[in-house]
XYZ file of C-alpha atoms in Angstrom:
671
model
C 183.756 -181.654 129.123
C 182.472 -178.932 131.922
C 181.892 -178.915 135.693
C 178.789 -176.462 137.349
C 179.755 -174.441 139.063
C 179.201 -171.001 140.316
C 178.522 -170.105 143.483
C 179.661 -166.525 146.683
C 179.769 -163.527 144.035
C 180.746 -163.079 140.747
C 184.320 -162.945 141.450
C 184.980 -165.520 143.610
C 183.179 -167.525 140.531
C 184.653 -166.085 137.582
C 188.328 -167.325 139.535
C 186.489 -170.575 139.260
C 185.618 -170.781 136.354
C 189.293 -169.552 135.261
C 190.942 -172.375 136.992
C 188.720 -174.775 136.169
C 189.397 -173.694 131.861
C 193.933 -174.048 133.009
C 192.956 -176.744 133.616
C 191.466 -178.413 130.147
C 187.949 -177.925 130.840
C 185.844 -176.419 127.479
C 183.782 -175.348 128.149
C 181.114 -173.174 131.497
C 178.019 -174.239 132.575
C 177.113 -171.240 134.956
C 174.939 -172.144 138.422
C 172.747 -169.206 139.549
C 171.890 -168.554 142.965
C 167.873 -168.867 143.622
C 166.901 -165.208 144.439
C 168.776 -165.141 140.088
C 166.074 -167.675 139.081
C 163.702 -166.811 140.891
C 163.660 -162.574 139.806
C 165.030 -161.453 143.599
C 167.605 -159.125 144.556
C 169.674 -160.380 147.471
C 168.566 -157.502 149.692
C 164.897 -158.832 149.052
C 162.408 -160.538 152.079
C 162.651 -163.318 150.339
C 166.326 -163.499 149.035
C 167.109 -164.147 152.519
C 169.270 -167.020 153.875
C 169.250 -168.164 149.638
C 171.798 -165.762 147.749
C 175.191 -167.532 146.680
C 174.114 -170.870 148.320
C 173.468 -172.812 145.593
C 175.047 -170.215 142.578
C 175.694 -167.366 141.817
C 173.981 -164.022 142.423
C 173.720 -161.409 139.172
C 171.663 -158.456 140.083
C 173.111 -156.679 136.871
C 175.489 -155.642 134.328
C 178.209 -154.949 136.586
C 177.753 -158.501 137.937
C 177.285 -160.286 134.300
C 181.047 -157.705 134.033
C 182.970 -159.837 137.128
C 181.330 -162.433 136.524
C 182.959 -163.631 132.624
C 186.394 -160.680 133.386
C 189.040 -162.004 132.094
C 186.969 -164.808 129.600
C 186.637 -163.751 125.633
C 183.030 -164.324 125.350
C 183.066 -164.527 121.813
C 185.375 -168.126 122.134
C 183.828 -169.361 125.172
C 180.432 -171.903 124.845
C 178.540 -171.039 128.090
C 175.750 -172.818 129.227
C 173.729 -170.860 132.217
C 171.160 -172.625 134.549
C 168.309 -170.290 133.657
C 164.729 -170.535 133.064
C 161.975 -168.356 134.447
C 164.629 -165.146 133.863
C 166.931 -167.042 131.242
C 165.754 -163.757 129.080
C 167.360 -161.365 131.216
C 170.172 -163.279 131.881
C 170.835 -163.530 128.391
C 170.191 -160.343 127.920
C 173.028 -159.456 130.147
C 175.357 -161.188 128.475
C 175.203 -159.934 125.471
C 175.389 -156.695 126.690
C 178.517 -158.151 128.257
C 180.321 -159.919 125.406
C 179.401 -156.124 122.991
C 181.029 -154.167 125.646
C 183.991 -156.424 125.148
C 184.169 -156.283 121.923
C 184.093 -152.629 121.933
C 187.263 -152.380 124.402
C 189.178 -154.472 122.599
C 187.731 -152.368 119.223
C 186.242 -155.229 117.931
C 182.839 -155.364 115.608
C 179.908 -155.205 118.779
C 177.003 -156.901 116.609
C 179.870 -159.801 114.819
C 180.775 -160.889 118.522
C 177.132 -161.462 119.291
C 176.493 -163.352 115.979
C 179.708 -165.545 117.616
C 178.220 -166.362 120.604
C 177.826 -170.124 121.751
C 176.288 -171.000 124.284
C 173.019 -172.468 125.753
C 169.862 -171.150 128.420
C 168.086 -174.038 130.059
C 164.622 -171.966 129.250
C 162.495 -174.697 130.276
C 160.133 -173.625 132.428
C 157.686 -176.782 132.343
C 159.904 -178.555 133.792
C 159.820 -175.499 136.985
C 155.914 -176.628 137.174
C 156.453 -179.909 138.049
C 160.129 -180.940 139.640
C 163.085 -178.116 140.096
C 160.050 -174.787 141.329
C 161.943 -172.108 140.232
C 159.298 -170.459 137.665
C 157.808 -166.835 138.784
C 155.036 -165.887 136.250
C 152.315 -168.365 134.841
C 153.170 -170.909 131.659
C 151.406 -168.984 129.133
C 153.236 -165.232 129.646
C 156.437 -167.903 130.669
C 156.251 -169.409 126.697
C 155.298 -166.311 125.869
C 159.269 -165.231 126.780
C 160.436 -168.201 125.511
C 158.820 -167.388 121.942
C 160.175 -164.991 122.320
C 163.530 -165.529 122.770
C 163.351 -168.819 120.125
C 162.533 -165.591 117.601
C 165.174 -163.165 118.907
C 168.359 -166.238 118.903
C 167.487 -167.364 114.851
C 167.192 -164.197 113.730
C 170.135 -162.757 116.038
C 172.065 -165.024 116.996
C 172.778 -168.210 114.970
C 174.632 -170.284 117.416
C 172.979 -170.085 120.794
C 170.379 -172.158 121.693
C 167.726 -170.231 122.803
C 166.364 -173.628 124.723
C 167.440 -176.775 126.684
C 164.511 -178.998 126.853
C 165.059 -180.593 130.227
C 163.771 -183.830 131.465
C 167.313 -183.627 133.996
C 165.014 -182.908 137.245
C 161.570 -184.803 136.091
C 164.458 -188.165 136.158
C 164.713 -186.508 140.072
C 161.270 -185.785 140.577
C 160.629 -189.910 140.071
C 160.172 -189.958 136.882
C 160.117 -193.436 134.927
C 162.557 -193.292 131.481
C 158.567 -193.528 129.421
C 157.840 -190.527 131.459
C 161.231 -188.895 130.663
C 161.125 -188.638 126.836
C 157.362 -188.034 127.005
C 156.861 -185.234 129.332
C 159.856 -184.071 127.700
C 159.187 -184.072 124.141
C 155.176 -182.709 124.830
C 156.980 -180.126 126.201
C 159.289 -179.661 122.803
C 156.087 -179.519 121.081
C 154.321 -177.357 123.166
C 157.063 -174.639 122.505
C 157.800 -175.304 118.898
C 154.055 -174.434 118.416
C 153.954 -171.614 120.541
C 156.906 -170.097 117.836
C 155.157 -171.596 114.780
C 151.472 -170.197 115.817
C 153.126 -166.848 116.594
C 154.160 -166.184 114.028
C 157.568 -164.742 114.039
C 159.563 -166.952 112.478
C 159.018 -167.650 108.523
C 158.472 -171.610 107.891
C 160.932 -171.451 105.529
C 163.449 -170.935 108.780
C 161.207 -173.234 111.089
C 164.055 -176.101 110.454
C 166.814 -173.694 112.027
C 164.073 -172.993 114.689
C 164.036 -177.245 115.247
C 167.902 -177.540 114.949
C 168.538 -174.524 118.219
C 166.767 -176.935 120.106
C 168.783 -178.703 122.757
C 168.238 -181.272 125.672
C 169.270 -181.659 128.474
C 168.699 -184.811 130.015
C 169.053 -186.999 133.445
C 171.790 -190.641 133.193
C 170.996 -193.104 135.730
C 172.455 -196.082 137.321
C 170.212 -198.699 135.466
C 173.229 -198.455 132.332
C 171.846 -200.424 129.502
C 167.661 -199.263 130.226
C 169.562 -195.338 130.321
C 171.591 -196.606 127.367
C 168.099 -197.268 125.621
C 165.847 -194.361 126.727
C 169.056 -191.999 124.334
C 167.918 -194.451 121.543
C 164.913 -194.122 121.590
C 164.749 -190.114 122.081
C 167.021 -189.555 119.388
C 163.985 -191.705 117.227
C 161.545 -190.131 119.496
C 162.642 -186.307 117.885
C 163.635 -187.789 114.609
C 160.156 -188.722 113.912
C 158.636 -185.511 115.750
C 160.077 -182.510 113.616
C 160.368 -184.318 110.608
C 156.347 -185.337 110.502
C 154.856 -182.977 112.403
C 156.716 -180.017 111.720
C 159.076 -181.196 107.722
C 161.973 -181.236 108.906
C 163.834 -182.541 105.560
C 166.817 -181.719 106.466
C 168.577 -184.827 108.674
C 171.319 -182.288 110.336
C 168.161 -180.248 111.453
C 166.973 -182.763 113.041
C 169.357 -184.467 114.695
C 169.131 -184.732 118.772
C 172.005 -183.127 119.623
C 171.772 -183.541 123.735
C 174.150 -182.594 127.413
C 174.084 -184.769 130.027
C 174.280 -184.028 134.378
C 174.012 -187.823 135.762
C 171.740 -188.404 138.305
C 172.257 -186.636 141.939
C 169.311 -189.085 142.776
C 171.002 -192.098 142.949
C 173.991 -189.887 145.339
C 173.911 -192.126 148.287
C 175.402 -189.936 152.064
C 176.203 -193.103 153.121
C 179.425 -194.609 152.071
C 179.400 -191.838 149.364
C 182.202 -192.918 148.297
C 180.162 -195.424 145.844
C 178.753 -192.799 144.185
C 182.103 -192.470 142.006
C 181.216 -195.751 140.256
C 177.413 -194.430 140.308
C 178.829 -191.368 138.642
C 181.483 -193.419 135.906
C 178.327 -196.045 134.823
C 175.986 -192.957 134.024
C 178.678 -191.527 132.408
C 179.400 -194.497 129.918
C 175.050 -194.831 129.447
C 175.678 -191.793 127.504
C 178.778 -192.239 125.561
C 178.847 -195.993 124.763
C 176.216 -195.507 122.113
C 178.320 -193.534 118.922
C 174.860 -193.205 117.896
C 172.742 -191.203 120.369
C 176.137 -190.057 122.222
C 175.802 -187.087 124.576
C 177.081 -183.886 122.812
C 177.987 -182.570 126.093
C 179.100 -183.684 129.694
C 178.737 -182.854 133.386
C 179.717 -185.036 136.557
C 178.288 -185.115 139.725
C 180.975 -184.873 142.382
C 181.044 -187.874 144.983
C 180.772 -185.832 148.097
C 176.834 -183.821 146.295
C 175.141 -185.795 149.036
C 177.052 -183.643 151.812
C 177.394 -180.365 150.987
C 178.297 -178.301 148.045
C 182.012 -179.855 146.251
C 184.961 -178.317 147.034
C 186.789 -177.392 143.684
C 189.004 -180.675 144.434
C 186.183 -182.902 144.355
C 185.899 -180.576 140.805
C 188.033 -181.549 139.241
C 188.840 -184.787 140.325
C 184.668 -185.029 138.447
C 186.484 -183.819 135.003
C 189.527 -186.025 135.300
C 186.880 -188.801 135.122
C 185.526 -187.549 131.751
C 189.829 -186.586 130.493
C 190.246 -190.588 130.865
C 187.379 -191.588 129.475
C 188.259 -189.326 125.971
C 191.395 -189.606 125.978
C 192.922 -192.934 127.665
C 190.772 -195.491 126.408
C 189.235 -196.150 122.976
C 185.712 -195.587 123.380
C 185.213 -192.964 120.881
C 187.260 -194.564 117.881
C 184.864 -196.177 116.649
C 181.049 -196.828 115.317
C 178.003 -198.128 117.030
C 178.794 -200.527 119.284
C 175.248 -201.376 119.496
C 173.298 -201.700 116.040
C 172.057 -204.861 115.575
C 171.423 -205.747 119.458
C 168.626 -207.417 119.431
C 168.344 -206.870 123.057
C 168.889 -203.114 122.727
C 166.435 -202.515 119.708
C 164.172 -204.261 121.834
C 164.170 -202.135 124.892
C 164.245 -199.110 123.053
C 160.956 -200.436 120.958
C 159.028 -201.206 124.290
C 160.284 -196.870 125.388
C 159.199 -195.706 122.442
C 155.956 -197.364 122.554
C 155.221 -196.934 126.120
C 156.883 -192.410 125.594
C 154.089 -192.549 122.246
C 151.165 -193.155 124.671
C 152.022 -190.621 127.486
C 152.133 -188.914 125.032
C 149.131 -189.250 123.233
C 147.831 -188.679 127.104
C 149.106 -185.275 127.313
C 147.949 -184.357 124.421
C 144.428 -185.582 124.814
C 144.786 -183.023 127.915
C 146.217 -179.886 124.802
C 148.625 -180.037 125.562
C 152.366 -179.759 128.264
C 150.464 -176.784 129.722
C 147.230 -177.437 130.386
C 148.764 -181.115 132.193
C 151.221 -178.422 134.508
C 148.196 -176.542 135.589
C 145.265 -179.437 135.383
C 148.156 -181.162 138.021
C 147.986 -184.337 135.811
C 151.813 -184.438 135.569
C 153.472 -183.115 138.660
C 150.153 -186.247 140.203
C 152.649 -188.411 138.693
C 155.430 -187.701 139.341
C 155.051 -187.694 143.039
C 153.570 -191.089 142.037
C 156.056 -192.787 140.234
C 158.470 -190.455 142.620
C 156.365 -192.865 146.085
C 156.507 -196.109 144.655
C 160.446 -196.058 143.878
C 161.575 -194.582 147.676
C 158.537 -198.228 148.216
C 160.499 -200.145 146.013
C 163.930 -199.362 148.191
C 162.876 -199.309 151.911
C 161.721 -202.595 151.077
C 164.577 -203.694 149.601
C 163.365 -204.867 145.524
C 165.510 -201.626 144.643
C 168.986 -202.471 146.153
C 170.980 -199.254 146.875
C 174.865 -200.673 148.164
C 175.355 -198.664 151.166
C 171.704 -197.626 152.015
C 169.663 -201.248 152.183
C 172.101 -203.384 151.538
C 176.089 -203.714 152.482
C 175.612 -201.232 154.909
C 179.305 -202.338 156.976
C 182.054 -200.348 155.955
C 185.682 -199.858 156.858
C 186.117 -195.729 158.806
C 185.849 -193.400 154.757
C 189.118 -190.963 155.139
C 187.471 -189.022 152.318
C 184.685 -187.633 155.144
C 186.911 -188.075 158.326
C 187.040 -184.361 159.244
C 182.760 -184.389 157.448
C 183.643 -180.306 158.337
C 185.946 -180.202 155.676
C 184.993 -182.507 153.103
C 182.873 -179.611 151.651
C 182.946 -176.292 150.527
C 181.097 -173.917 152.457
C 180.676 -170.573 151.594
C 181.847 -167.471 153.258
C 178.131 -165.730 155.701
C 178.776 -162.169 154.696
C 178.185 -163.213 151.294
C 174.704 -161.891 151.388
C 175.663 -159.103 153.200
C 177.241 -158.063 151.360
C 176.034 -158.926 148.083
C 172.738 -157.103 149.977
C 174.578 -154.043 150.719
C 176.002 -154.115 147.122
C 172.714 -153.593 145.060
C 171.932 -151.337 147.394
C 174.374 -149.226 146.435
C 174.573 -149.746 142.541
C 170.608 -147.974 142.839
C 171.636 -145.469 144.882
C 174.126 -144.877 142.895
C 171.908 -144.878 140.343
C 169.008 -143.120 140.516
C 171.609 -140.182 142.232
C 172.827 -139.967 138.464
C 169.288 -137.689 137.308
C 170.319 -139.320 133.487
C 170.935 -142.737 134.300
C 168.119 -142.656 136.425
C 165.592 -141.703 134.087
C 167.205 -143.767 131.793
C 166.259 -146.769 134.072
C 162.928 -145.678 134.015
C 161.940 -145.079 130.958
C 163.898 -149.024 130.220
C 161.639 -150.599 132.846
C 158.586 -148.813 131.210
C 159.165 -149.921 128.301
C 159.781 -153.250 129.371
C 155.486 -153.941 130.827
C 154.588 -151.458 127.694
C 155.400 -153.929 125.519
C 154.698 -156.730 127.726
C 151.634 -155.158 127.252
C 151.120 -155.030 123.977
C 153.009 -158.392 122.735
C 155.951 -157.108 121.252
C 158.596 -159.077 121.477
C 160.050 -158.003 124.229
C 164.339 -159.821 124.307
C 164.889 -155.493 122.648
C 163.705 -154.295 126.048
C 165.660 -156.446 128.282
C 168.900 -155.475 126.591
C 167.757 -151.869 126.715
C 167.760 -152.500 130.261
C 170.345 -154.149 131.210
C 172.505 -151.343 129.525
C 169.985 -148.470 131.426
C 170.798 -150.584 135.272
C 168.330 -151.850 135.725
C 168.465 -154.874 138.605
C 166.916 -158.456 138.020
C 165.017 -157.678 140.897
C 163.691 -154.765 139.108
C 162.713 -156.195 135.524
C 161.250 -159.539 136.825
C 159.081 -157.111 139.235
C 158.011 -155.445 135.843
C 156.899 -158.451 134.744
C 155.381 -159.480 137.453
C 153.296 -156.956 137.716
C 151.751 -157.208 134.099
C 151.251 -161.253 134.148
C 151.148 -162.115 137.863
C 152.487 -164.715 139.902
C 151.414 -167.666 139.946
C 151.321 -171.080 142.239
C 152.266 -174.507 140.406
C 149.986 -177.611 141.478
C 152.110 -179.652 145.024
C 151.316 -183.152 144.092
C 150.345 -184.159 146.926
C 146.670 -184.515 147.948
C 145.790 -187.278 144.721
C 145.283 -191.075 146.211
C 148.860 -191.550 145.829
C 150.599 -193.770 148.669
C 154.516 -194.729 149.669
C 153.868 -196.891 151.722
C 150.984 -199.853 150.514
C 148.018 -201.177 152.720
C 150.681 -204.253 153.247
C 153.410 -202.752 155.111
C 153.194 -204.512 158.539
C 155.861 -201.703 159.907
C 153.129 -199.027 158.499
C 150.203 -200.606 159.411
C 152.336 -200.724 163.224
C 152.693 -196.383 162.885
C 148.874 -196.025 161.595
C 148.405 -197.276 164.885
C 150.146 -194.878 166.830
C 148.652 -191.772 164.672
C 146.212 -193.199 166.010
C 146.700 -194.024 169.555
C 147.807 -190.873 170.122
C 145.104 -189.392 169.069
C 143.398 -190.325 170.814
C 145.566 -189.642 173.910
C 145.442 -185.992 172.932
C 141.860 -186.181 171.660
C 142.261 -184.823 168.392
C 143.866 -186.330 165.082
C 147.625 -185.959 165.036
C 148.109 -182.614 162.134
C 151.418 -182.333 160.766
C 152.637 -178.950 158.575
C 154.718 -180.083 156.423
C 156.282 -176.466 155.113
C 159.101 -175.558 152.788
C 160.787 -171.520 153.244
C 163.005 -169.560 151.044
C 163.239 -169.902 147.135
C 164.213 -173.534 147.159
C 161.592 -175.365 144.785
C 163.428 -178.949 144.893
C 160.996 -180.550 146.801
C 160.772 -183.728 146.041
C 161.420 -184.286 149.889
C 158.765 -182.323 151.342
C 156.257 -184.434 148.770
C 157.977 -187.499 149.653
C 156.998 -186.747 153.216
C 153.791 -185.780 152.942
C 152.860 -187.783 151.228
C 153.993 -190.867 153.074
C 152.570 -188.659 156.631
C 149.461 -189.163 155.284
C 149.583 -192.952 154.469
C 149.956 -193.297 157.947
C 147.143 -191.509 159.472
C 148.437 -187.804 159.565
C 146.383 -184.581 158.698
C 149.059 -183.497 156.231
C 148.679 -179.297 155.619
C 151.533 -179.183 153.002
C 151.115 -175.945 150.693
C 153.864 -175.826 148.176
C 156.930 -174.199 148.262
C 158.186 -170.232 149.213
C 157.309 -169.509 152.144
C 158.677 -166.829 154.491
C 159.219 -167.888 158.455
C 156.767 -165.429 159.119
C 153.937 -167.604 156.581
C 155.388 -170.844 157.876
C 154.671 -169.422 161.436
C 150.753 -168.208 160.703
C 149.693 -171.611 158.355
C 151.261 -173.826 161.898
C 149.118 -171.870 165.022
C 145.919 -171.467 162.881
C 146.108 -175.146 162.064
C 147.159 -175.509 165.351
C 149.489 -178.440 164.793
C 151.585 -180.229 166.462
C 154.716 -180.778 164.554
C 156.240 -178.634 162.214
C 158.482 -180.269 159.596
C 161.279 -177.714 156.977
C 162.902 -179.023 154.337
C 165.693 -177.073 153.303
C 168.190 -178.716 150.656
C 170.101 -175.151 149.505
C 171.925 -174.694 152.025
C 170.358 -171.693 154.410
C 169.098 -174.043 157.057
C 170.712 -171.480 159.663
C 169.362 -168.087 158.431
C 165.945 -169.227 157.904
C 165.297 -171.275 161.312
C 166.245 -169.736 163.862
C 163.358 -166.847 162.900
C 160.796 -170.009 162.410
C 161.822 -171.243 165.806
C 161.817 -167.533 167.093
C 158.444 -166.719 164.944
C 156.838 -170.261 166.944
C 158.366 -169.248 170.485
C 156.224 -165.736 169.361
C 153.170 -167.087 168.517
C 152.336 -168.788 171.692
C 153.153 -171.981 169.820
C 157.247 -172.501 171.135
C 155.991 -175.751 171.965
C 155.807 -177.261 168.812
C 158.212 -179.740 167.767
C 160.412 -178.831 164.980
C 161.675 -180.812 162.697
C 164.486 -180.130 159.596
C 165.379 -182.130 156.777
C 167.960 -181.758 154.445
C 171.371 -182.170 153.293
C 173.148 -180.174 156.477
C 175.890 -181.019 157.667
C 176.727 -182.467 160.801
C 178.310 -179.714 162.066
C 175.194 -177.698 161.738
C 172.770 -180.283 162.444
C 174.028 -180.570 165.943
C 173.554 -176.183 165.971
C 170.822 -176.532 165.019
C 169.563 -179.116 167.631
C 171.409 -176.317 170.387
C 169.030 -174.201 168.900
C 165.901 -176.305 169.753
C 165.061 -177.828 166.159
C 163.538 -181.374 168.246
C 164.761 -183.962 165.056
C 167.311 -183.335 162.345
C 167.358 -186.046 158.963
C 169.281 -186.057 155.940
C 170.028 -188.188 152.581
C 170.795 -191.094 154.300
C 167.243 -191.190 156.649
C 165.462 -193.123 153.429
C 163.316 -194.549 155.200
C 160.335 -192.996 155.393
C 158.141 -195.113 157.554
C 160.506 -194.911 159.762
C 160.736 -190.881 160.547
C 157.314 -191.006 160.402
C 157.413 -192.968 163.682
C 159.812 -191.044 164.826
C 157.292 -187.903 164.049
C 154.687 -189.753 166.913
C 157.581 -190.257 169.414
C 158.801 -186.451 169.351
C 155.131 -185.354 169.599
C 154.840 -187.462 172.077
C 157.339 -185.959 174.209
C 157.045 -182.428 173.313
C 152.683 -184.024 175.329
C 154.810 -185.382 178.004
C 152.850 -189.033 176.786
C 154.955 -192.387 178.357
C 157.269 -192.932 174.785
C 158.044 -196.361 173.690
C 161.685 -197.536 172.443
C 162.295 -195.537 169.604
C 162.196 -197.674 166.376
C 165.592 -197.562 164.092
C 166.617 -194.756 161.605
């Protein structure tokens, strides 16, 4: 029983963890901030506005010690949501555990072999949905392979990779796509480990036994439950037939769950509670396909960062199910159900067909590099959005049953969420600079750090397993940014396909509302003597690009010329693109909470470049007080998850452009 947690600093997160463990939580699920996930120190320019926002910053072994202070790692089960830099965080985790053992007079080697937990480490889904990749697919797969080989030999209770379909569903995946792309990723990883020769064939079953999955449970209860049974069936089939694993226990489909966040609504957020409970039941009712670990979002995550009380509420849901109900006392409730068996067979057949298509492209890595899987997810998400807007898919409180009584939970929106202290970033940046300065002021410590970095690069070039060099780098006080930069210098960097350039259509030609907006776009363009151009941009390290992609797709459908360059842009790059493309509107998408740091820089940059008359709109999870502040700074409009009607938003784009160009504006359409 976990809650996904971490924010502000290692010390603040440690206090939160110890408080949650005292309430009955049985494991830790660590959220890292975006600079840590993408390999930057807090004082790097790209870390601006992102430090401590969506997780805890871990810049070096000192932070890792503080994060787990008074928490005995040898007896803890820790899940770490980390991907591109997973090897580095595991190296620091191991060193921290060894130091704890030494301080207690215990055997550090035994402490390492006792470590239990999971590093997510699924880089494929980062290219498709989450966006916290650093290197290209091939070197990223090399890091994963090295980690798996190392942990099988040295940390046998550790799950070195968590094949993560969770974010695929968030990016729009259907159940068939979620199964197929996850299985294709697992096949790519297992093939790479097998072909590396680092694990003897007779021990390959141990590799399979240490592969776990992290899935998403949506609100379509029967379909989601059947999806899990289909996962179980296919995993058993693949591991037995493709890899020859005979031990049924090693072939067991072991998975944890984060229930759906895509379906959480800002409108009537109290409805999120029943959604979360239904989604939890979908992965617990069926004993033959039951989750090994469950973590639940909080009711208010569509509004902002949950408070400790909100997290406690989610934990209590699990405890009521486990200890008050009789749900866990019986054999599988669905065995022999013809309805369930038929649905499972349908999902398995569809997943096999999609896996075959990925295999024809050469496997998961080529399917990422070609943009095939990303385009498929963007298309699925666009169709989902269109169904909601058309009322075909009902979302209670959003497109049906919208009338509501006043909600006491959100009576004061500014106190309904947790806020991160504004000086967190400044303190973290000062701390990491002080760490490097103090280290380098001592010639012996400086030389050890430099030697560790040089060894890391040498091993990267030679093909040597990189875990040993990473562990030495952790002990040598190397920082997260230094470790990642050393490998960037060898492997280079990568920009994944955006998936929005294909023939995806979100609105459909038959939509009367979309046809009306297209006409507004055409007429405004004629009045201005040029086609309307919109820049959709994602500043900072926030890789949650689903919303930006859907805005880009719908804007193109509405007749705008769309400039979308993907994720991870600096304010300077966004300003340069707006000026170079001579756009009529700049749309900024931020879901990480860094809007108050980055948007003012973009506004100031546009003014300095002589483009201060170009209107800027902002979309994301933005508290009401911040929305008011952004508008006071000059932002033309702020859109949050409650503004689900993309075609209506496109109409508002036209109005904002007309206002900025002093053209007559019609009565605004409802948004």
